[in-house]
PDB file of C-alpha atoms and ligand atoms in Angstrom:
ATOM      1  CA  UNK A   1       0.257  -0.029   0.518  1.00 94.00           C
ATOM      2  CA  UNK A   2       2.661   1.990   0.988  1.00 95.00           C
ATOM      3  CA  UNK A   3       5.219   1.621  -1.646  1.00 96.00           C
ATOM      4  CA  UNK A   4       2.773   0.908  -4.220  1.00 95.00           C
ATOM      5  CA  UNK A   5       0.022   3.750  -4.023  1.00 95.00           C
ATOM      6  CA  UNK A   6       0.043   5.874  -1.060  1.00 94.00           C
ATOM      7  CA  UNK A   7       3.501   7.092   0.826  1.00 95.00           C
ATOM      8  CA  UNK A   8       1.290  10.072   1.955  1.00 94.00           C
ATOM      9  CA  UNK A   9       0.051   7.652   4.232  1.00 93.00           C
ATOM     10  CA  UNK A  10       3.209   7.030   7.096  1.00 94.00           C
ATOM     11  CA  UNK A  11       4.562  10.819   5.313  1.00 94.00           C
ATOM     12  CA  UNK A  12       6.380   9.225   3.736  1.00 95.00           C
ATOM     13  CA  UNK A  13       8.117  10.666   0.081  1.00 94.00           C
ATOM     14  CA  UNK A  14       8.957   7.919  -2.627  1.00 96.00           C
ATOM     15  CA  UNK A  15      12.021   9.697  -4.881  1.00 95.00           C
ATOM     16  CA  UNK A  16       9.883   9.520  -9.300  1.00 93.00           C
ATOM     17  CA  UNK A  17      11.386   5.722  -9.861  1.00 94.00           C
ATOM     18  CA  UNK A  18       9.708   4.796  -7.310  1.00 96.00           C
ATOM     19  CA  UNK A  19      12.510   3.727  -4.001  1.00 97.00           C
ATOM     20  CA  UNK A  20      11.681   4.714  -0.184  1.00 97.00           C
ATOM     21  CA  UNK A  21      14.684   5.576   2.394  1.00 97.00           C
ATOM     22  CA  UNK A  22      15.119   2.574   4.264  1.00 97.00           C
ATOM     23  CA  UNK A  23      15.679   4.346   7.423  1.00 97.00           C
ATOM     24  CA  UNK A  24      13.361   6.916   6.728  1.00 97.00           C
ATOM     25  CA  UNK A  25      10.533   4.452   6.077  1.00 97.00           C
ATOM     26  CA  UNK A  26      11.569   1.855   9.272  1.00 97.00           C
ATOM     27  CA  UNK A  27      11.435   5.197  11.417  1.00 96.00           C
ATOM     28  CA  UNK A  28       7.837   5.995  10.029  1.00 95.00           C
ATOM     29  CA  UNK A  29       6.502   2.696  10.219  1.00 94.00           C
ATOM     30  CA  UNK A  30       8.146   2.277  13.520  1.00 93.00           C
ATOM     31  CA  UNK A  31       4.841   4.335  14.812  1.00 90.00           C
ATOM     32  CA  UNK A  32       2.745   1.576  14.265  1.00 89.00           C
ATOM     33  CA  UNK A  33       4.916  -1.284  13.527  1.00 90.00           C
ATOM     34  CA  UNK A  34       7.183  -1.376  16.986  1.00 90.00           C
ATOM     35  CA  UNK A  35       8.705  -5.064  16.193  1.00 91.00           C
ATOM     36  CA  UNK A  36       9.964  -4.220  12.825  1.00 93.00           C
ATOM     37  CA  UNK A  37      13.792  -3.532  12.003  1.00 95.00           C
ATOM     38  CA  UNK A  38      15.653  -3.532   8.732  1.00 94.00           C
ATOM     39  CA  UNK A  39      16.115  -7.021   9.183  1.00 95.00           C
ATOM     40  CA  UNK A  40      12.166  -8.062   9.572  1.00 96.00           C
ATOM     41  CA  UNK A  41      12.569  -5.833   6.351  1.00 96.00           C
ATOM     42  CA  UNK A  42      14.689  -7.789   4.534  1.00 95.00           C
ATOM     43  CA  UNK A  43      13.255 -11.177   5.583  1.00 96.00           C
ATOM     44  CA  UNK A  44       9.847  -9.587   4.066  1.00 95.00           C
ATOM     45  CA  UNK A  45      11.688  -8.683   0.995  1.00 96.00           C
ATOM     46  CA  UNK A  46      13.324 -12.317   0.523  1.00 96.00           C
ATOM     47  CA  UNK A  47      10.242 -14.560   1.351  1.00 97.00           C
ATOM     48  CA  UNK A  48       7.844 -12.100  -0.362  1.00 94.00           C
ATOM     49  CA  UNK A  49       5.724 -15.008  -2.693  1.00 91.00           C
ATOM     50  CA  UNK A  50       5.987 -13.020  -5.639  1.00 90.00           C
ATOM     51  CA  UNK A  51       9.930 -10.769  -4.575  1.00 94.00           C
ATOM     52  CA  UNK A  52       7.566  -7.425  -4.949  1.00 95.00           C
ATOM     53  CA  UNK A  53      10.042  -5.660  -3.941  1.00 97.00           C
ATOM     54  CA  UNK A  54      13.754  -5.180  -4.618  1.00 96.00           C
ATOM     55  CA  UNK A  55      16.436  -2.909  -2.143  1.00 96.00           C
ATOM     56  CA  UNK A  56      19.413  -1.302  -4.338  1.00 96.00           C
ATOM     57  CA  UNK A  57      22.369  -2.630  -4.342  1.00 94.00           C
ATOM     58  CA  UNK A  58      23.434  -0.808  -0.677  1.00 94.00           C
ATOM     59  CA  UNK A  59      19.927  -1.667   1.262  1.00 92.00           C
ATOM     60  CA  UNK A  60      20.098   2.516   1.905  1.00 96.00           C
ATOM     61  CA  UNK A  61      16.632   2.339  -0.199  1.00 97.00           C
ATOM     62  CA  UNK A  62      13.577  -0.285  -1.543  1.00 98.00           C
ATOM     63  CA  UNK A  63      10.987  -0.070  -3.735  1.00 97.00           C
ATOM     64  CA  UNK A  64       7.707  -2.316  -4.648  1.00 96.00           C
ATOM     65  CA  UNK A  65       8.788  -3.583  -8.074  1.00 95.00           C
ATOM     66  CA  UNK A  66       6.048  -3.077 -10.011  1.00 93.00           C
ATOM     67  CA  UNK A  67       2.239  -2.323  -9.570  1.00 92.00           C
ATOM     68  CA  UNK A  68       2.536   1.230  -8.520  1.00 94.00           C
ATOM     69  CA  UNK A  69      -1.014   3.239  -8.597  1.00 92.00           C
ATOM     70  CA  UNK A  70       1.288   6.561  -7.723  1.00 92.00           C
ATOM     71  CA  UNK A  71       2.841   8.424 -10.750  1.00 89.00           C
ATOM     72  CA  UNK A  72       6.752   7.855 -10.967  1.00 89.00           C
ATOM     73  CA  UNK A  73       8.931   6.326 -13.628  1.00 89.00           C
ATOM     74  CA  UNK A  74      10.426   2.604 -12.945  1.00 87.00           C
ATOM     75  CA  UNK A  75      12.836   2.943 -15.457  1.00 86.00           C
ATOM     76  CA  UNK A  76      12.885  -0.386 -16.793  1.00 89.00           C
ATOM     77  CA  UNK A  77      14.125  -0.890 -20.768  1.00 87.00           C
ATOM     78  CA  UNK A  78      12.279  -2.378 -23.974  1.00 91.00           C
ATOM     79  CA  UNK A  79      12.788  -5.460 -24.323  1.00 95.00           C
ATOM     80  CA  UNK A  80      12.196  -8.301 -27.287  1.00 97.00           C
ATOM     81  CA  UNK A  81       8.901 -10.258 -25.095  1.00 98.00           C
ATOM     82  CA  UNK A  82       8.608 -14.266 -25.829  1.00 98.00           C
ATOM     83  CA  UNK A  83       6.021 -14.661 -28.824  1.00 98.00           C
ATOM     84  CA  UNK A  84       3.071 -15.064 -26.356  1.00 98.00           C
ATOM     85  CA  UNK A  85       2.319 -13.747 -22.596  1.00 98.00           C
ATOM     86  CA  UNK A  86      -1.052 -14.962 -21.017  1.00 98.00           C
ATOM     87  CA  UNK A  87      -2.981 -12.182 -19.176  1.00 98.00           C
ATOM     88  CA  UNK A  88      -5.647 -13.426 -16.433  1.00 98.00           C
ATOM     89  CA  UNK A  89      -9.786 -12.809 -16.733  1.00 98.00           C
ATOM     90  CA  UNK A  90     -13.007 -13.201 -14.946  1.00 98.00           C
ATOM     91  CA  UNK A  91     -15.908 -13.217 -17.646  1.00 97.00           C
ATOM     92  CA  UNK A  92     -16.978 -10.716 -16.971  1.00 98.00           C
ATOM     93  CA  UNK A  93     -14.149  -8.334 -18.146  1.00 98.00           C
ATOM     94  CA  UNK A  94     -14.873  -9.684 -21.161  1.00 98.00           C
ATOM     95  CA  UNK A  95     -16.769  -7.883 -22.956  1.00 97.00           C
ATOM     96  CA  UNK A  96     -15.271  -4.852 -22.353  1.00 98.00           C
ATOM     97  CA  UNK A  97     -12.290  -5.723 -23.487  1.00 98.00           C
ATOM     98  CA  UNK A  98     -13.536  -7.334 -26.729  1.00 98.00           C
ATOM     99  CA  UNK A  99     -13.961  -3.513 -27.224  1.00 98.00           C
ATOM    100  CA  UNK A 100     -11.658  -1.925 -26.073  1.00 98.00           C
ATOM    101  CA  UNK A 101      -8.598  -4.280 -25.547  1.00 98.00           C
ATOM    102  CA  UNK A 102      -6.715  -4.907 -22.319  1.00 98.00           C
ATOM    103  CA  UNK A 103      -6.039  -1.592 -20.650  1.00 98.00           C
ATOM    104  CA  UNK A 104      -4.555  -0.845 -16.625  1.00 96.00           C
ATOM    105  CA  UNK A 105      -7.275   0.612 -14.713  1.00 95.00           C
ATOM    106  CA  UNK A 106      -5.920   1.699 -12.018  1.00 91.00           C
ATOM    107  CA  UNK A 107      -2.026   0.996 -11.919  1.00 91.00           C
ATOM    108  CA  UNK A 108       0.743   1.923 -14.587  1.00 89.00           C
ATOM    109  CA  UNK A 109       0.453   0.008 -17.434  1.00 94.00           C
ATOM    110  CA  UNK A 110      -1.129  -3.873 -18.476  1.00 97.00           C
ATOM    111  CA  UNK A 111       0.691  -7.087 -16.021  1.00 97.00           C
ATOM    112  CA  UNK A 112       1.378 -10.638 -18.363  1.00 98.00           C
ATOM    113  CA  UNK A 113       3.234 -13.117 -17.753  1.00 97.00           C
ATOM    114  CA  UNK A 114       4.755 -15.574 -19.534  1.00 97.00           C
ATOM    115  CA  UNK A 115       3.255 -19.114 -17.419  1.00 96.00           C
ATOM    116  CA  UNK A 116      -0.508 -20.155 -18.013  1.00 96.00           C
ATOM    117  CA  UNK A 117      -0.465 -20.818 -13.850  1.00 96.00           C
ATOM    118  CA  UNK A 118       0.216 -17.677 -13.137  1.00 95.00           C
ATOM    119  CA  UNK A 119      -2.545 -16.445 -15.057  1.00 97.00           C
ATOM    120  CA  UNK A 120      -4.487 -17.932 -13.942  1.00 97.00           C
ATOM    121  CA  UNK A 121      -3.644 -16.837 -10.103  1.00 96.00           C
ATOM    122  CA  UNK A 122      -3.930 -13.427 -11.651  1.00 96.00           C
ATOM    123  CA  UNK A 123      -7.492 -14.121 -12.504  1.00 97.00           C
ATOM    124  CA  UNK A 124      -8.415 -16.412  -9.899  1.00 98.00           C
ATOM    125  CA  UNK A 125      -8.297 -13.294  -6.905  1.00 97.00           C
ATOM    126  CA  UNK A 126     -11.547 -12.416  -8.944  1.00 97.00           C
ATOM    127  CA  UNK A 127     -13.344 -15.553  -9.548  1.00 97.00           C
ATOM    128  CA  UNK A 128     -13.424 -18.480 -11.707  1.00 97.00           C
ATOM    129  CA  UNK A 129      -9.891 -17.576 -14.428  1.00 97.00           C
ATOM    130  CA  UNK A 130     -10.473 -16.495 -18.042  1.00 97.00           C
ATOM    131  CA  UNK A 131      -7.244 -17.010 -19.426  1.00 98.00           C
ATOM    132  CA  UNK A 132      -5.849 -14.492 -22.416  1.00 98.00           C
ATOM    133  CA  UNK A 133      -3.182 -15.349 -24.645  1.00 98.00           C
ATOM    134  CA  UNK A 134      -1.366 -12.086 -25.434  1.00 98.00           C
ATOM    135  CA  UNK A 135       0.077 -12.371 -30.159  1.00 98.00           C
ATOM    136  CA  UNK A 136       3.517 -10.457 -27.828  1.00 98.00           C
ATOM    137  CA  UNK A 137       6.306 -10.492 -29.443  1.00 98.00           C
ATOM    138  CA  UNK A 138       4.014  -9.557 -33.205  1.00 98.00           C
ATOM    139  CA  UNK A 139       2.399  -6.598 -31.012  1.00 97.00           C
ATOM    140  CA  UNK A 140       6.831  -4.962 -30.018  1.00 96.00           C
ATOM    141  CA  UNK A 141       7.732  -5.929 -33.609  1.00 96.00           C
ATOM    142  CA  UNK A 142       5.076  -3.634 -34.367  1.00 96.00           C
ATOM    143  CA  UNK A 143       6.510  -1.615 -32.334  1.00 95.00           C
ATOM    144  CA  UNK A 144       4.592  -1.694 -28.903  1.00 95.00           C
ATOM    145  CA  UNK A 145       7.108  -1.705 -26.195  1.00 95.00           C
ATOM    146  CA  UNK A 146       6.936  -3.998 -23.394  1.00 96.00           C
ATOM    147  CA  UNK A 147       9.005  -4.575 -20.555  1.00 95.00           C
ATOM    148  CA  UNK A 148       9.591  -6.429 -17.895  1.00 95.00           C
ATOM    149  CA  UNK A 149       9.971  -5.805 -14.430  1.00 93.00           C
ATOM    150  CA  UNK A 150      12.608  -7.076 -11.380  1.00 90.00           C
ATOM    151  CA  UNK A 151      10.252  -9.846 -10.754  1.00 92.00           C
ATOM    152  CA  UNK A 152       9.910 -10.769 -14.027  1.00 92.00           C
ATOM    153  CA  UNK A 153       6.101  -9.138 -14.426  1.00 95.00           C
ATOM    154  CA  UNK A 154       5.827  -8.312 -18.718  1.00 97.00           C
ATOM    155  CA  UNK A 155       4.600  -4.774 -18.647  1.00 96.00           C
ATOM    156  CA  UNK A 156       2.633  -2.660 -21.818  1.00 97.00           C
ATOM    157  CA  UNK A 157       1.176   0.130 -21.952  1.00 96.00           C
ATOM    158  CA  UNK A 158      -2.590  -1.005 -23.661  1.00 97.00           C
ATOM    159  CA  UNK A 159      -3.175  -4.259 -25.603  1.00 98.00           C
ATOM    160  CA  UNK A 160      -5.607  -3.455 -28.679  1.00 98.00           C
ATOM    161  CA  UNK A 161      -7.564  -6.069 -29.713  1.00 98.00           C
ATOM    162  CA  UNK A 162      -6.733  -7.041 -32.218  1.00 98.00           C
ATOM    163  CA  UNK A 163      -3.356  -9.051 -30.681  1.00 98.00           C
ATOM    164  CA  UNK A 164      -5.772 -10.932 -28.045  1.00 98.00           C
ATOM    165  CA  UNK A 165      -6.771 -14.884 -29.054  1.00 97.00           C
ATOM    166  CA  UNK A 166     -10.133 -15.258 -26.774  1.00 95.00           C
ATOM    167  CA  UNK A 167     -10.641 -18.911 -25.983  1.00 79.00           C
TER     168      UNK A 167
HETATM  169  C1  HQG B   1      -9.540  -5.831 -15.797  1.00 59.13           C
HETATM  170  C2  HQG B   1      -1.062  -8.519  -8.767  1.00 59.13           C
HETATM  171  C3  HQG B   1     -12.880  -4.222 -18.484  1.00 59.13           C
HETATM  172  C4  HQG B   1      -7.904  -6.756 -15.668  1.00 59.13           C
HETATM  173  C5  HQG B   1      -1.332 -10.097 -10.213  1.00 59.13           C
HETATM  174  C6  HQG B   1      -8.320  -7.167 -15.004  1.00 59.13           C
HETATM  175  C7  HQG B   1      -1.193  -9.349 -11.223  1.00 59.13           C
HETATM  176  C8  HQG B   1     -10.233  -5.011 -17.381  1.00 59.13           C
HETATM  177  C9  HQG B   1      -8.900  -5.360 -14.142  1.00 59.13           C
HETATM  178  C10 HQG B   1      -1.036  -8.060 -10.955  1.00 59.13           C
HETATM  179  C11 HQG B   1     -10.169  -4.070 -19.358  1.00 59.13           C
HETATM  180  C12 HQG B   1      -7.501  -4.768 -12.836  1.00 59.13           C
HETATM  181  C13 HQG B   1      -1.597  -7.056 -11.646  1.00 59.13           C
HETATM  182  C14 HQG B   1     -11.607  -3.797 -20.578  1.00 59.13           C
HETATM  183  C15 HQG B   1      -8.401  -5.246 -17.609  1.00 59.13           C
HETATM  184  N1  HQG B   1     -12.206  -3.663 -19.480  1.00 59.13           N
HETATM  185  N2  HQG B   1     -11.449  -4.878 -17.732  1.00 59.13           N
HETATM  186  N3  HQG B   1     -10.929  -2.873 -21.175  1.00 59.13           N
HETATM  187  N4  HQG B   1      -9.281  -4.066 -19.282  1.00 59.13           N
HETATM  188  N5  HQG B   1      -9.385  -5.158 -17.137  1.00 59.13           N
HETATM  189  O1  HQG B   1      -5.753  -5.785 -10.330  1.00 59.13           O
HETATM  190  O2  HQG B   1      -3.822  -7.433 -14.294  1.00 59.13           O
HETATM  191  O3  HQG B   1      -0.373  -9.426  -6.242  1.00 59.13           O
HETATM  192  O4  HQG B   1      -4.874  -3.297 -11.994  1.00 59.13           O
HETATM  193  O5  HQG B   1      -8.646  -7.967 -16.673  1.00 59.13           O
HETATM  194  O6  HQG B   1      -0.958 -10.844  -9.330  1.00 59.13           O
HETATM  195  O7  HQG B   1      -6.122  -8.118 -12.506  1.00 59.13           O
HETATM  196  O8  HQG B   1      -0.315  -6.624  -6.826  1.00 59.13           O
HETATM  197  O9  HQG B   1      -4.658  -5.870 -12.802  1.00 59.13           O
HETATM  198  O10 HQG B   1      -8.481  -8.478 -14.323  1.00 59.13           O
HETATM  199  O11 HQG B   1       0.386  -9.132 -11.270  1.00 59.13           O
HETATM  200  O12 HQG B   1       1.703  -8.167  -6.985  1.00 59.13           O
HETATM  201  O13 HQG B   1      -9.292  -5.455 -15.247  1.00 59.13           O
HETATM  202  O14 HQG B   1      -1.481  -7.534  -9.549  1.00 59.13           O
HETATM  203  O15 HQG B   1      -0.608  -9.312  -7.862  1.00 59.13           O
HETATM  204  O16 HQG B   1      -6.569  -5.910 -12.492  1.00 59.13           O
HETATM  205  O17 HQG B   1      -2.833  -7.776 -12.058  1.00 59.13           O
HETATM  206  P1  HQG B   1      -5.540  -5.252 -11.957  1.00 59.13           P
HETATM  207  P2  HQG B   1      -4.334  -7.808 -12.467  1.00 59.13           P
HETATM  208  P3  HQG B   1      -0.073  -7.410  -7.251  1.00 59.13           P
END
């Protein structure tokens, strides 16, 4: 919540690339969670199931690797995706997706995965998952940039409907 959506909630500021100062984060969070220290924060970062957070090289800064709604520039460089990527969603969104393609909604990017299983898990957050296949390499060849986050999530701005397979 703090590193992706609402740093102001604890009076924290993120820099332009989404980094927060570790010591400031700890000091501010310790007001609510007295047991939180650098060791516990390091354990949270290393054990997080999706590796959502990353430290900089000397561990003085921390950020979320993707999924933000606040405006920051993660500074990822464009990268050629594999031929196909997957997106997990649910049936009630399909009609709108057929009309407008995949939209990033409140996040910075549309999130796509290389693994079917990951897309199934993402879709299952909202109900019975429906998997859409994205012809990613074709999109990239047509000039649409892709990025890969530090935790291996594929990101793009918008997937036009003509690159989607609904099966
Ligand atoms: C849908 C979690 C209507 C889209 C997950 C999705 C993921 C449309 C929802 C990460 C639409 C947006 C991202 C359109 C897309 N009309 N609905 N045109 N285009 N949608 O949460 O991909 O735990 O912003 O299908 O594991 O579900 O946060 O995106 O259902 O990796 O790390 O609009 O969030 O990761 O929902 O999930 P989200 P998402 P974390």
